[in-house]
Structures are given as C-alpha cells and as structure tokens.
C-alpha cells in the first residue's frame, strides 16, 4: 500500500496543490467591485433633483396647480354620478394624498436646504480666505508706501537743490565782493596770485 501511495503522489502534477488553494488577492491589481443588494444611486444627482422639486414646491405655480386639483377633486366627488365618484364626502383619499405629498415634500426641502447650507459654507470659507489675502496685500502695500516715503524724505528735491544753489551763489558773490573791497578788481587779484598757489590748490 505504501508504494502505491508514493506512486500516486509522484503522478500528481506539481501545480495541483496550488490550484486547490484559494488564491490570495493580488496587490498590483484593484479589487473587483462587490455586488450590493441595495440599489445604488448618485447622491449628487438625487440632491439636484430634490432641489428642483423644492424650488417648484416653493413657487406660486405649484400652489395654483394644487388648488385647481383639489377644487376639481371636490367638485367631481360631489356633483358627479354616484357610480363615477371615487372619494365620498369626508374625502379620506384626498386627505391621504395630501398627507403623502407633505411627508415627501418636507424631507426634500430639508435636503435641498442642507445642500444650500453646504454651498454657503464653502462660499464663506472662500470669502474668508480671499479677505485674508486682501488684508495681507494691503499690509504689504502699506509697508511699501511707508518705505517709499522714508526713502523720498532723504532724496534731494528740486526746490532744495535750487535753494542750496542760491545760497552758494550768494556766498560766492559775498566772497567776491569782499575780495574786491580788499584787493581791488577780481582779475587784477587773480593776476597778482603766484602760479604755484594754483598748483597747490589743485
């Protein structure tokens, strides 16, 4: 018996044991989507539909159409032949329809309001960031303007240069007049000066 078992083991292919084991999920491939028992829907599309319904419910057109339907309902069930009436006087079926419509309208309105709140929150966050950027830019420009003012305070203006030149001209005229009083005319004084003094001045 032992040799037969060894022979059977030898005849078994090498990959048979690997095929019998459950395969582990590969890490280099995405997992296949799981099957769900519940139906799937797009939350964004459902939210847009709820917003449309909520907007329509909040309009005057909806109120007019609902009023017309209720009036026709009541008139038909009051004045029509008894064989054709489907809702007698207490109008229980009409009450049930209106309560059903209200029970669906309230969650739809709340869902649309929640989506609007989310949008408002995002807009407020964006406005807050924009305000922070504007404040930072304003502070930067204020510092730059202050630095320019400080720099312009040290720059020589045209009026200042003109006044300085006028003072220099007056000073030179005063010196020239003083030299004339003591040494005579300016050309003669210049001629009397020794030539070596000019070279020393240079």
XYZ file of C-alpha atoms in Angstrom:
202
model
C 0.000 0.000 0.000
C 2.814 2.380 0.806
C 4.444 2.064 -2.650
C 1.095 2.735 -4.368
C 0.575 5.900 -2.323
C 4.076 7.061 -3.168
C 3.355 6.436 -6.857
C 0.118 8.421 -6.681
C 1.926 11.266 -5.064
C 4.588 11.151 -7.725
C 1.992 11.138 -10.551
C 0.191 14.215 -9.132
C 1.247 17.378 -11.034
C 3.193 19.978 -9.169
C 0.610 22.727 -9.772
C -2.372 20.738 -8.482
C -1.772 21.668 -4.858
C -1.510 25.349 -5.789
C -4.736 25.158 -7.791
C -6.600 23.645 -4.871
C -5.719 26.524 -2.545
C -7.753 29.738 -2.572
C -5.921 32.479 -4.407
C -4.820 35.451 -2.343
C -5.742 38.875 -3.727
C -3.001 40.407 -5.796
C -1.626 43.691 -4.548
C -0.796 45.037 -8.016
C -4.414 44.916 -9.218
C -7.532 46.729 -7.928
C -10.176 44.711 -6.198
C -13.234 43.842 -8.241
C -16.363 45.756 -7.224
C -18.549 43.972 -4.730
C -22.122 43.183 -5.526
C -24.587 45.091 -3.410
C -28.096 44.004 -2.628
C -29.387 47.550 -2.211
C -29.817 49.750 -5.294
C -27.124 52.341 -5.911
C -27.746 55.974 -6.790
C -25.767 59.116 -7.335
C -26.147 61.374 -4.256
C -25.325 64.455 -6.274
C -27.948 63.707 -8.918
C -30.529 62.927 -6.248
C -29.657 66.186 -4.472
C -30.096 68.172 -7.687
C -33.485 66.516 -8.254
C -34.562 67.324 -4.701
C -33.531 70.951 -5.191
C -35.607 71.188 -8.364
C -38.634 69.714 -6.611
C -38.144 72.014 -3.604
C -37.888 75.044 -5.882
C -41.062 74.014 -7.697
C -42.923 73.449 -4.429
C -41.924 76.906 -3.258
C -43.390 78.684 -6.280
C -46.822 80.155 -6.814
C -47.363 77.874 -9.816
C -47.361 74.820 -7.564
C -49.875 76.398 -5.221
C -52.170 77.295 -8.140
C -51.983 73.795 -9.632
C -52.578 72.146 -6.251
C -55.565 74.408 -5.591
C -57.024 73.621 -9.021
C -56.571 69.863 -8.487
C -58.238 69.968 -5.052
C -61.184 72.010 -6.377
C -61.706 69.639 -9.313
C -61.387 66.659 -6.946
C -64.041 68.012 -4.596
C -66.397 69.091 -7.404
C -66.133 65.733 -9.158
C -66.827 63.743 -5.985
C -69.775 65.991 -5.098
C -71.527 66.610 -8.413
C -70.621 63.527 -10.456
C -72.916 60.469 -10.587
C -72.509 58.079 -7.689
C -71.096 55.346 -9.950
C -68.210 57.608 -11.011
C -67.318 59.000 -7.597
C -64.129 57.552 -6.138
C -63.909 59.617 -2.914
C -67.043 60.375 -0.929
C -67.696 63.332 1.321
C -65.137 63.173 4.094
C -62.631 62.935 1.215
C -60.403 60.464 3.021
C -58.459 59.599 -0.100
C -57.768 63.303 -0.765
C -56.525 63.716 2.802
C -54.267 60.684 2.360
C -52.827 62.074 -0.901
C -52.155 65.478 0.648
C -50.511 63.967 3.727
C -48.369 61.734 1.490
C -47.342 64.741 -0.571
C -46.446 66.683 2.594
C -44.481 63.749 4.023
C -42.324 63.643 0.888
C -42.054 67.397 0.472
C -40.607 68.026 3.944
C -37.522 65.765 3.545
C -36.919 67.044 0.027
C -36.988 70.632 1.269
C -34.645 69.757 4.130
C -32.252 68.006 1.760
C -32.207 70.998 -0.580
C -31.665 73.303 2.405
C -28.745 71.182 3.617
C -27.135 71.338 0.176
C -27.609 75.111 0.151
C -26.030 75.334 3.613
C -23.046 73.335 2.367
C -22.641 75.681 -0.587
C -22.936 78.721 1.681
C -20.300 77.262 3.996
C -17.918 76.729 1.092
C -18.573 80.242 -0.210
C -17.982 81.737 3.243
C -14.707 79.829 3.542
C -13.596 81.099 0.148
C -14.621 84.654 1.073
C -12.687 84.389 4.343
C -9.547 83.237 2.514
C -9.981 85.997 -0.051
C -10.327 88.570 2.738
C -7.184 87.251 4.416
C -5.278 87.563 1.145
C -6.633 91.086 0.619
C -5.611 92.116 4.147
C -2.120 90.668 3.636
C -1.767 92.502 0.314
C -2.986 95.751 1.894
C -0.493 95.451 4.753
C 2.313 94.742 2.284
C 1.396 97.774 0.165
C 1.177 99.934 3.301
C 4.672 98.899 4.333
C 5.965 99.565 0.827
C 4.374 103.050 0.743
C 5.860 103.844 4.160
C 9.299 102.706 2.961
C 8.959 104.868 -0.161
C 8.010 107.874 1.959
C 11.014 107.337 4.182
C 13.231 106.984 1.120
C 11.778 110.105 -0.502
C 12.453 112.074 2.675
C 16.170 111.596 2.076
C 16.090 112.409 -1.659
C 17.136 115.893 -2.760
C 14.193 117.697 -4.309
C 14.360 120.364 -6.986
C 13.403 123.152 -4.595
C 16.049 122.066 -2.100
C 18.753 121.957 -4.789
C 17.635 125.358 -6.059
C 17.797 126.877 -2.573
C 21.227 125.330 -1.987
C 22.493 126.701 -5.297
C 21.092 130.125 -4.488
C 22.857 130.046 -1.114
C 26.103 129.054 -2.821
C 25.721 131.845 -5.375
C 25.098 134.359 -2.617
C 28.091 133.079 -0.694
C 30.311 133.315 -3.769
C 29.032 136.816 -4.516
C 29.714 137.802 -0.925
C 33.260 136.442 -1.116
C 33.800 138.130 -4.468
C 32.608 141.475 -3.107
C 34.854 141.085 -0.067
C 37.875 140.368 -2.235
C 37.102 143.364 -4.377
C 36.954 145.602 -1.329
C 40.335 144.426 -0.018
C 42.334 143.683 -3.159
C 40.683 145.659 -5.896
C 39.234 144.137 -9.019
C 38.989 140.363 -9.282
C 41.081 139.960 -12.475
C 43.910 142.023 -11.005
C 43.819 139.960 -7.826
C 43.942 136.819 -9.906
C 46.906 138.119 -11.815
C 48.775 139.025 -8.636
C 48.474 135.483 -7.227
C 51.556 133.369 -7.770
C 51.170 130.469 -10.206
C 52.413 127.978 -7.667
C 49.410 128.543 -5.438
C 47.047 127.286 -8.168
C 49.033 124.116 -8.479
C 48.868 123.628 -4.734
C 45.091 124.207 -4.768
C 44.684 121.550 -7.375
